[in-house]
GROMACS .gro file of C-alpha atoms in nm:
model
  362
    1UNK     CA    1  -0.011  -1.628   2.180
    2UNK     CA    2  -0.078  -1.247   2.253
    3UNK     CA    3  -0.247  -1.287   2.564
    4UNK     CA    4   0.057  -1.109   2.734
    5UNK     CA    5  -0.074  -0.770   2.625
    6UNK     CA    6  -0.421  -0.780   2.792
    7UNK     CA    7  -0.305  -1.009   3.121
    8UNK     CA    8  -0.016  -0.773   3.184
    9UNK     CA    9   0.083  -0.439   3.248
   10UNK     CA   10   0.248  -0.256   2.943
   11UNK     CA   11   0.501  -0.002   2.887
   12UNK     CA   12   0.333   0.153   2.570
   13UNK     CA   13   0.507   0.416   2.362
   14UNK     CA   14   0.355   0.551   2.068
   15UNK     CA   15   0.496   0.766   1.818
   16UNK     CA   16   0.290   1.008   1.573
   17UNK     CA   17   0.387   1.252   1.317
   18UNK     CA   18   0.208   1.523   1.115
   19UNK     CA   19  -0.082   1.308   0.981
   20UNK     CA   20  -0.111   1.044   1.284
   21UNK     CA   21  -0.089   1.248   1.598
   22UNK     CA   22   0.010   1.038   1.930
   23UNK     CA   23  -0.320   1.169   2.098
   24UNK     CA   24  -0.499   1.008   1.874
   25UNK     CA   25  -0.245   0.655   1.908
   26UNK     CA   26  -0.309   0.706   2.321
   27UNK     CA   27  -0.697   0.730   2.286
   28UNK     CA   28  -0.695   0.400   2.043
   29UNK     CA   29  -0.460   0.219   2.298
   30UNK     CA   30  -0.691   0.295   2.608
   31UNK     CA   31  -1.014   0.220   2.395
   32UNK     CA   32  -0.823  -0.155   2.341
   33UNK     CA   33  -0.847  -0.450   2.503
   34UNK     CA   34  -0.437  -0.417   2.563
   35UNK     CA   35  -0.347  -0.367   2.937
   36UNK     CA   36  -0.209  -0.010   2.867
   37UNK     CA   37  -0.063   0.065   3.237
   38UNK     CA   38   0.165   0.389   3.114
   39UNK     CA   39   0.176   0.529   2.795
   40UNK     CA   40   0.425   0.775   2.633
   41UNK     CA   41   0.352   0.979   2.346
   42UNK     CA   42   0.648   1.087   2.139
   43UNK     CA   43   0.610   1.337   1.811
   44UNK     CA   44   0.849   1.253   1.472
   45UNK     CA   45   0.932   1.455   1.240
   46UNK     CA   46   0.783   1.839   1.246
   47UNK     CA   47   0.422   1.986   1.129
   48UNK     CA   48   0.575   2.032   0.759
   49UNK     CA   49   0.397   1.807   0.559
   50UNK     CA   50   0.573   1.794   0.299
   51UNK     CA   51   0.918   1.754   0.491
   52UNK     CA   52   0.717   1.440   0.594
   53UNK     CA   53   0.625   1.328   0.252
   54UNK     CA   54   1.011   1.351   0.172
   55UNK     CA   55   1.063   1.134   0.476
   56UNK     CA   56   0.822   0.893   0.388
   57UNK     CA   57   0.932   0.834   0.004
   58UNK     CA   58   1.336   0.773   0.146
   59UNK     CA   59   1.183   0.528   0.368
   60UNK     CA   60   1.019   0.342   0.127
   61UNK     CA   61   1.334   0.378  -0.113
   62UNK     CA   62   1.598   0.315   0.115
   63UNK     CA   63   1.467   0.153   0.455
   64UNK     CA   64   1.408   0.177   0.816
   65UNK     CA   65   1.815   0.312   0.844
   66UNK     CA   66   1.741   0.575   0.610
   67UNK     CA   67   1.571   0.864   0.825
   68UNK     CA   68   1.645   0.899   1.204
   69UNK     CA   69   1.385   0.791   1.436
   70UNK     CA   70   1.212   1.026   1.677
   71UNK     CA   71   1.405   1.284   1.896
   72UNK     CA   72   1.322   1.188   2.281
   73UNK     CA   73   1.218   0.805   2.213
   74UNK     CA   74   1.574   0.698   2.303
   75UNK     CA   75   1.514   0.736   2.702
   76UNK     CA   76   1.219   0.600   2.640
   77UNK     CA   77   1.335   0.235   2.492
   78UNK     CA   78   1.496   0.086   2.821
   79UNK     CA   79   1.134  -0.003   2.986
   80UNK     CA   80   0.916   0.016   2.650
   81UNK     CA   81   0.704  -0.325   2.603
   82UNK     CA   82   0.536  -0.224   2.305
   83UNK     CA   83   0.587   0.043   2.026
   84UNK     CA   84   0.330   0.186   1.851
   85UNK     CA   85   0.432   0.380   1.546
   86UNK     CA   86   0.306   0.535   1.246
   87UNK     CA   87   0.628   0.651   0.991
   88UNK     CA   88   0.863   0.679   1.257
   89UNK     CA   89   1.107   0.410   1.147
   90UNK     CA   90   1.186   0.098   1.354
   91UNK     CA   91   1.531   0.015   1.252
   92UNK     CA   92   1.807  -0.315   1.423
   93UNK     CA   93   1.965  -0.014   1.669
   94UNK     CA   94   1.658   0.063   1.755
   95UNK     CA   95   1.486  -0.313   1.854
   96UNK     CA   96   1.854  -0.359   2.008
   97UNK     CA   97   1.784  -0.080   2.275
   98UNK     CA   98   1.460  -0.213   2.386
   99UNK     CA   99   1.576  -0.513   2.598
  100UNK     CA  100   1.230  -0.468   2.694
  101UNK     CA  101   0.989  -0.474   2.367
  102UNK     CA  102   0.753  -0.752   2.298
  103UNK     CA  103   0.568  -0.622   2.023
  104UNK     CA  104   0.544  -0.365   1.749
  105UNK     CA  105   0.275  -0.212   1.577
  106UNK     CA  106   0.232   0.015   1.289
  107UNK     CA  107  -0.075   0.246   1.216
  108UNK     CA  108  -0.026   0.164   0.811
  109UNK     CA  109   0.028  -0.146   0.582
  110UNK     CA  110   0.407  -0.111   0.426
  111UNK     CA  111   0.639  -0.238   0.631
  112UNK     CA  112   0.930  -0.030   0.499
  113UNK     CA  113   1.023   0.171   0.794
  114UNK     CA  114   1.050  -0.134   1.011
  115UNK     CA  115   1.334  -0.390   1.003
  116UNK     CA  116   1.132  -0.683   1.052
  117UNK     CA  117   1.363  -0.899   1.005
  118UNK     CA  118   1.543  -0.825   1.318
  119UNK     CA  119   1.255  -0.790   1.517
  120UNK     CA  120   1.220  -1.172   1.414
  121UNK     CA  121   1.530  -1.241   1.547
  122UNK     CA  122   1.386  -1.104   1.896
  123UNK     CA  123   1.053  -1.320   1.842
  124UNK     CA  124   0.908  -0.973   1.859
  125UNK     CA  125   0.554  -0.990   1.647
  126UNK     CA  126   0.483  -0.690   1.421
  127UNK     CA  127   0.136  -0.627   1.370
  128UNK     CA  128   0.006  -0.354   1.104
  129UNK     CA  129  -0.297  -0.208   0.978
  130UNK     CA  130  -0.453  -0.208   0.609
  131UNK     CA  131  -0.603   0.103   0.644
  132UNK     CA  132  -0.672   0.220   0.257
  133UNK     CA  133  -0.753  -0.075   0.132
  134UNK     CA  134  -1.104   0.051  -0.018
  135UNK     CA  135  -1.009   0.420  -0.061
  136UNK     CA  136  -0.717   0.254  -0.318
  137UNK     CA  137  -0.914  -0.034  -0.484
  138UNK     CA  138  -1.220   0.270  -0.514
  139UNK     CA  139  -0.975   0.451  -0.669
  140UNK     CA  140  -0.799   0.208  -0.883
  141UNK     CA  141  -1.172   0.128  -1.000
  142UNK     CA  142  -1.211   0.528  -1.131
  143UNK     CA  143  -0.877   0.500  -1.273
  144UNK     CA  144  -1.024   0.218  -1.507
  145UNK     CA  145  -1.251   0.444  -1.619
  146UNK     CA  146  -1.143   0.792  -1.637
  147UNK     CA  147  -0.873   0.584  -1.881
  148UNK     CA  148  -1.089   0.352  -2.096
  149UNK     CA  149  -1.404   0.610  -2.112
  150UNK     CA  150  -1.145   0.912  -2.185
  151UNK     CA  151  -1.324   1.087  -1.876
  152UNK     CA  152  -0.990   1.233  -1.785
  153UNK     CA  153  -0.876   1.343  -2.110
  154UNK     CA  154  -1.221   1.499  -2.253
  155UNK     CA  155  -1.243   1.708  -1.921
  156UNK     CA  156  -0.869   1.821  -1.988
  157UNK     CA  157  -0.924   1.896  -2.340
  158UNK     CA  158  -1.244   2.107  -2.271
  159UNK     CA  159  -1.112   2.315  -2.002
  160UNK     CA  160  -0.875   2.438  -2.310
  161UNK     CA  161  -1.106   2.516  -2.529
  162UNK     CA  162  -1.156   2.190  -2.738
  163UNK     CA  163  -1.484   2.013  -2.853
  164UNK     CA  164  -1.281   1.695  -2.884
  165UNK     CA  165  -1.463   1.335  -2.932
  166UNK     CA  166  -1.175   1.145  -3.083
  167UNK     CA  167  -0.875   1.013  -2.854
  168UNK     CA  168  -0.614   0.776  -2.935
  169UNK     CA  169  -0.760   0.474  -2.736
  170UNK     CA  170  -1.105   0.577  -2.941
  171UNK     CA  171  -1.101   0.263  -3.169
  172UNK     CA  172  -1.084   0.034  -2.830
  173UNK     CA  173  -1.330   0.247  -2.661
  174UNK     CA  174  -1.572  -0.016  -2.461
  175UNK     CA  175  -1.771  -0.102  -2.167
  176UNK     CA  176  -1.627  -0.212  -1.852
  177UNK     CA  177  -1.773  -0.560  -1.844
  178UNK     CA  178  -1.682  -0.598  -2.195
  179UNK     CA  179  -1.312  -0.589  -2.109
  180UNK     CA  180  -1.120  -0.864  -1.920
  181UNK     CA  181  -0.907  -0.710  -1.631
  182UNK     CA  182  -0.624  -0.871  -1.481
  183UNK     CA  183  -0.502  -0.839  -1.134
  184UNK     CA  184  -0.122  -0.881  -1.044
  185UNK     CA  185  -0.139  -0.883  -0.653
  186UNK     CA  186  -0.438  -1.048  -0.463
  187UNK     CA  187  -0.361  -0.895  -0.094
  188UNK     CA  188  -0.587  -0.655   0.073
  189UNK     CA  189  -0.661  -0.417  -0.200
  190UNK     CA  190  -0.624  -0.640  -0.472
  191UNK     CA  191  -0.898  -0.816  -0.267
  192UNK     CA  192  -1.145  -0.546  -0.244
  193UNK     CA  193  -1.094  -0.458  -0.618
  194UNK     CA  194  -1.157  -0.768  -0.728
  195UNK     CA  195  -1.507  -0.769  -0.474
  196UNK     CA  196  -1.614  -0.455  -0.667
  197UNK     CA  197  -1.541  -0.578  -1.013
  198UNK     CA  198  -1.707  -0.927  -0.964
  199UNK     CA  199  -1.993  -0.712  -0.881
  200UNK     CA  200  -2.003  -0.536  -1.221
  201UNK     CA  201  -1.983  -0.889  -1.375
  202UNK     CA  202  -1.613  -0.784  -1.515
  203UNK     CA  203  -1.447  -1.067  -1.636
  204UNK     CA  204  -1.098  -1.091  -1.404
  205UNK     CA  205  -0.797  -1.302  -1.368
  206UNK     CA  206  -0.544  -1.266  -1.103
  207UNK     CA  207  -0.205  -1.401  -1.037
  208UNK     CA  208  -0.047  -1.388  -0.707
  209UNK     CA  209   0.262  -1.568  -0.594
  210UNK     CA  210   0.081  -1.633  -0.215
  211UNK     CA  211  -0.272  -1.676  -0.333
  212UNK     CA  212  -0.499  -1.712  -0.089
  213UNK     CA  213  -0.762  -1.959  -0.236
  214UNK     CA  214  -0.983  -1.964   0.091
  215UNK     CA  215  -0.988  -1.616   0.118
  216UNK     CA  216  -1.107  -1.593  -0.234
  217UNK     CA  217  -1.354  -1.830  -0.194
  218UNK     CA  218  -1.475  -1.586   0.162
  219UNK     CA  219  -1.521  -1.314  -0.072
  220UNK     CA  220  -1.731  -1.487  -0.343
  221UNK     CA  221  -1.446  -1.520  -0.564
  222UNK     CA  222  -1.393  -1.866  -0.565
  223UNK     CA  223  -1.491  -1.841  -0.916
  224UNK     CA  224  -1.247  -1.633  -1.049
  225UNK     CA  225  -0.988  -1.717  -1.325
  226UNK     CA  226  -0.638  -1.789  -1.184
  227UNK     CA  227  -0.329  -1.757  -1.406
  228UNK     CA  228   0.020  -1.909  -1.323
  229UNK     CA  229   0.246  -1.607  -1.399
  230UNK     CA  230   0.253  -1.179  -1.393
  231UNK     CA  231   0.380  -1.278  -1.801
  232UNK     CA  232  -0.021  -1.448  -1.823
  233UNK     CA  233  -0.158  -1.134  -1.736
  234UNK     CA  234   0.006  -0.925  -1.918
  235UNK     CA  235  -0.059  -1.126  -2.243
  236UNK     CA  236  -0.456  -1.176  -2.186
  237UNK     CA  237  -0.593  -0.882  -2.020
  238UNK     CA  238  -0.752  -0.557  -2.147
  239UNK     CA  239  -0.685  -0.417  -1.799
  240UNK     CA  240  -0.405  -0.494  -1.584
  241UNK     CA  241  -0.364  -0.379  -1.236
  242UNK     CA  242  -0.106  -0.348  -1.032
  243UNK     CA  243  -0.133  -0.499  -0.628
  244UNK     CA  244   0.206  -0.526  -0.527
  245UNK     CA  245   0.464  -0.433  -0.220
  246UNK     CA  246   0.805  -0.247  -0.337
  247UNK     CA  247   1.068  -0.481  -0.190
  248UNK     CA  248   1.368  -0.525  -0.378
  249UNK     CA  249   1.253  -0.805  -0.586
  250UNK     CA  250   0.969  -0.636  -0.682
  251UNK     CA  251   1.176  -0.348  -0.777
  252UNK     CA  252   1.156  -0.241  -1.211
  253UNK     CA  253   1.006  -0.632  -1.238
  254UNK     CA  254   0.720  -0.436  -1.459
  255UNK     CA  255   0.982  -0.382  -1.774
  256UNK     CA  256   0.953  -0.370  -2.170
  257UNK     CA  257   0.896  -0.744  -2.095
  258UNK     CA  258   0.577  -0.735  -1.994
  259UNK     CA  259   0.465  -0.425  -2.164
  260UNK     CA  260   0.596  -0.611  -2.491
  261UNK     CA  261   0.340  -0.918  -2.396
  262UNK     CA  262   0.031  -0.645  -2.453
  263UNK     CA  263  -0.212  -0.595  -2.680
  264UNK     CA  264  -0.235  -0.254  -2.824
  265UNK     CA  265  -0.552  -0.211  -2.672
  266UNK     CA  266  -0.456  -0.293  -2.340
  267UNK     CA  267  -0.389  -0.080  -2.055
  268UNK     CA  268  -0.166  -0.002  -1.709
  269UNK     CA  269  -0.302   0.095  -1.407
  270UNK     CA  270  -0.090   0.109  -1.104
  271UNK     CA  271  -0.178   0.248  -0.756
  272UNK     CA  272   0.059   0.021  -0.569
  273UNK     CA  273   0.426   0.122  -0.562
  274UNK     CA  274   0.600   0.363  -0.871
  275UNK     CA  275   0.907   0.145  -0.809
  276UNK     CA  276   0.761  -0.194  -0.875
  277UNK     CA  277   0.714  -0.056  -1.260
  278UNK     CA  278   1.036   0.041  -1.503
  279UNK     CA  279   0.904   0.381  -1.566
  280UNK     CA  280   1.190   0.459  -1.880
  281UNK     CA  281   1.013   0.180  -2.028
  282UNK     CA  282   0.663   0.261  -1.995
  283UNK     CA  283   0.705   0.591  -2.106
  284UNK     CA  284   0.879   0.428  -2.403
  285UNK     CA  285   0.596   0.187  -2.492
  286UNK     CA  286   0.326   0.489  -2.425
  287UNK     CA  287   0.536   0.713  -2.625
  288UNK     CA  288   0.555   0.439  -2.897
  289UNK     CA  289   0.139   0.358  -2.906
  290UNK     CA  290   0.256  -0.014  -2.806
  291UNK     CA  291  -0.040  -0.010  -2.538
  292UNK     CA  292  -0.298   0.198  -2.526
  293UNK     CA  293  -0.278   0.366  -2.188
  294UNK     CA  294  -0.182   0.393  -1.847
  295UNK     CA  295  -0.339   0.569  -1.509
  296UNK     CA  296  -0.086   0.619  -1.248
  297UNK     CA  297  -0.089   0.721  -0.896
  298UNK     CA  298   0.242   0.630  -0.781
  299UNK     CA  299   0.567   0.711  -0.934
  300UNK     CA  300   0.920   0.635  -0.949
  301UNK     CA  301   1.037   0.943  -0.785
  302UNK     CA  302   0.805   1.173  -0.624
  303UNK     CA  303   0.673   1.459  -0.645
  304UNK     CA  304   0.664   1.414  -1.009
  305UNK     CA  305   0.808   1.709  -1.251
  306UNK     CA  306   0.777   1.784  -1.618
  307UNK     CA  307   1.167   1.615  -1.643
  308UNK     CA  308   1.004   1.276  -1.554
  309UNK     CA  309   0.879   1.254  -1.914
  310UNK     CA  310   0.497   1.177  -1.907
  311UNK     CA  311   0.465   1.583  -1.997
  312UNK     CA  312   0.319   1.580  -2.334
  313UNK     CA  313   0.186   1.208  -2.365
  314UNK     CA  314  -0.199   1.173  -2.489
  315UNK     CA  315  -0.257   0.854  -2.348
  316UNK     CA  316  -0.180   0.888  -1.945
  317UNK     CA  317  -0.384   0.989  -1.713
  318UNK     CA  318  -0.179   1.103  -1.410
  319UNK     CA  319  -0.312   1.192  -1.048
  320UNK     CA  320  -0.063   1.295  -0.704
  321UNK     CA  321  -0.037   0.954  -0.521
  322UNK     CA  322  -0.381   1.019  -0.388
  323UNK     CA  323  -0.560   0.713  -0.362
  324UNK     CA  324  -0.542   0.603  -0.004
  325UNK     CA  325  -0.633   1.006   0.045
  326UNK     CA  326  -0.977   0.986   0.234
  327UNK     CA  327  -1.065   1.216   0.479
  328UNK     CA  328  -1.095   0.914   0.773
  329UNK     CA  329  -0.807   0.659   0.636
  330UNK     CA  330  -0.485   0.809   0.784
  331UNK     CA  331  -0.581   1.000   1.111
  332UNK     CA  332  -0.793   0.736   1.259
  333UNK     CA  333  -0.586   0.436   1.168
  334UNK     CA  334  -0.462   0.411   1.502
  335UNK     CA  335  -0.842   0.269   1.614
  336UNK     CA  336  -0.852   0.012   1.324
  337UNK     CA  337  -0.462  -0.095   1.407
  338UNK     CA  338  -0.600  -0.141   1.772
  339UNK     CA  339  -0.889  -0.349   1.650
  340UNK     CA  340  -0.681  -0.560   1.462
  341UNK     CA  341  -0.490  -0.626   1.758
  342UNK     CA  342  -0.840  -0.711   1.961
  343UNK     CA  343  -0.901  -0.961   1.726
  344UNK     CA  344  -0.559  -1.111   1.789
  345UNK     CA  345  -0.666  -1.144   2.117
  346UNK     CA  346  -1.004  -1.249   2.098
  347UNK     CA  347  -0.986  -1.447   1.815
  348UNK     CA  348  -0.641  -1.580   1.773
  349UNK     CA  349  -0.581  -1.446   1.430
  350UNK     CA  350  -0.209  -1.517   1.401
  351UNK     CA  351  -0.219  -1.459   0.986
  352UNK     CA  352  -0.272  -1.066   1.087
  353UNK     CA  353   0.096  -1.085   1.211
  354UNK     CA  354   0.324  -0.984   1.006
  355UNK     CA  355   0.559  -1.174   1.117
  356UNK     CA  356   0.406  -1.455   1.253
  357UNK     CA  357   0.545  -1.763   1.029
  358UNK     CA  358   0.919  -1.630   1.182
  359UNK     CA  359   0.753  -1.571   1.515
  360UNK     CA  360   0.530  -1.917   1.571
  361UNK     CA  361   0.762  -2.133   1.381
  362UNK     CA  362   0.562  -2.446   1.495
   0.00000   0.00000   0.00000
């Protein structure tokens, strides 16, 4: 399948950026089983993180054409095998200059900055690393209960002064376990929320469009309660969370819709994408008391301001699209992308391409 990348010499050129540096990418390719005979290391971007942060969020938006890719990689593309990138996008001009290029990895899990469909087109796997999965479905876990338990809010009122025990979610106030939580989005950190939850003896459904049953069953889940539609969740759980990739059918499809299908008692958590939910309309049913909450790490537009119109609201609990944010997630992603790719190698793993349905049509 992959055995080209081990049983012959490759043209490697990686490409870091402010959090991912290509020393880093270098050390993880020579550490690999990949036959690594000269490697390149290109920088995108500039130290500024936050000039990278307002890279990142039009790449997500707009695509792999939206943001230029790195200055010096051009000369670079004639004789390059394999691309190793981290942000740096991977856009059709770019694939097109690579007569060369056999495969393309990416230290993160979105696949926005990469056109993968024309990579496709060259047979060209794509091969990516979930490298937050945990850190987010930890998170997403906290969220549940800094909301429900009023964790966030008590702390916020206190800090101002106020001995306050009464909250607007206080009549609905509960245990964990005694609250059925609903998961729309069973991929990698979907996955490991659902592990943790199971644990607590949580009572979950999930609804995912490519459910995996097998892998639930891997993961002890085999168990768990599976619903037909997003529209199911949203009408029977206390908790729904949100596990889904921004693509442009996922775009706003969390509307009144769905908020309109929950119980007043129910809440939103989201630490997937801020695009995948209508955020006029959340605000609108939070503003209205039609559910009784939401925690949010991700948002529409980014960073957020008081003009994005959760300023004010009693029932939010808001944090800086910080959930992947762990000390060892980002900078040494390029080691678990390259042991990904061992496992390719060693174990044929073909459902860790991206592509790989395009790619091994048979």
């Amino acid at each position: 399948m992959l055995d080209f990348l081990k049983s012959e010499p490759q043209n490697i050129v990686v490409v870091g950026d402010a959090f991912v540096r290509p020393e880093t990418m270098e050390r993880a390719v020579r550490a690999s089983r990949v036959n690594a005979a000269e490697v390149s290391r290109v920088f995108w971007g500039n130290e500024d993180k936050d000039d990278f942060a307002a890279r990142q969020m039009n790449l997500e938006k707009n695509g792999p054409e939206a943001e230029p890719w790195a200055e010096g990689l051009a000369p670079l593309l004639k004789d390059c095998t394999v691309l190793m990138t981290h942000f740096s996008p991977v856009p059709r001009g770019l694939i097109d200059r690579a007569p060369k290029l056999r495969a393309v990895l990416t230290c993160r899990g979105g696949m926005e900055h990469i056109d993968v469909k024309a990579a496709g087109e060259r047979k060209i796997p794509v091969i990516n690393v979930i490298r937050n999965a945990v850190p987010v479905a930890e998170f997403a876990l906290g969220l549940m209960l800094a909301m429900t338990r009023n964790i966030a809010s008590s702390h916020h009122r206190l800090m101002e002064g106020e001995w306050l025990k009464e909250f607007p979610n206080s009549g609905f106030v509960s245990t964990l376990g005694s609250l059925t939580v609903g998961l729309v989005g069973l991929g990698n950190v979907g996955m490991e929320l659902a592990i943790r939850l199971k644990a607590l003896e949580v009572p979950l459904i999930v609804q995912d469009d490519y459910l995996d049953r097998d892998r639930m069953k891997r993961n002890g889940l085999g168990d768990v309660t599976i619903v037909e539609t997003k529209e199911d969740v949203f009408r029977l759980a206390d908790l729904v969370s949100l596990h889904l990739r921004l693509t442009p059918e996922t775009r706003g499809i969390i509307d009144q819709s769905c908020f309109s299908l929950m119980k007043p008692s129910s809440y939103l958590i989201n630490t997937a994408r801020g695009g995948i939910v209508n955020q006029a309309d959340l605000i609108d049913a939070l503003r209205r008391h039609a559910i009784a909450g939401a925690a949010l790490d991700v948002f529409d537009r980014e960073p957020l301001t008081p003009e994005d119109g959760f300023a004010g609201l009693d029932n939010v609990v808001i944090t800086p699209h910080i959930a992947g944010a762990t000390v060892d997630a980002i900078p040494n992603s390029p080691f678990l992308l390259m042991r990904t790719v061992d496992k390719i190698l060693t174990q044929g793993l073909k459902d860790r391409i991206v592509n790989y349905k395009e790619i091994f049509s048979d």
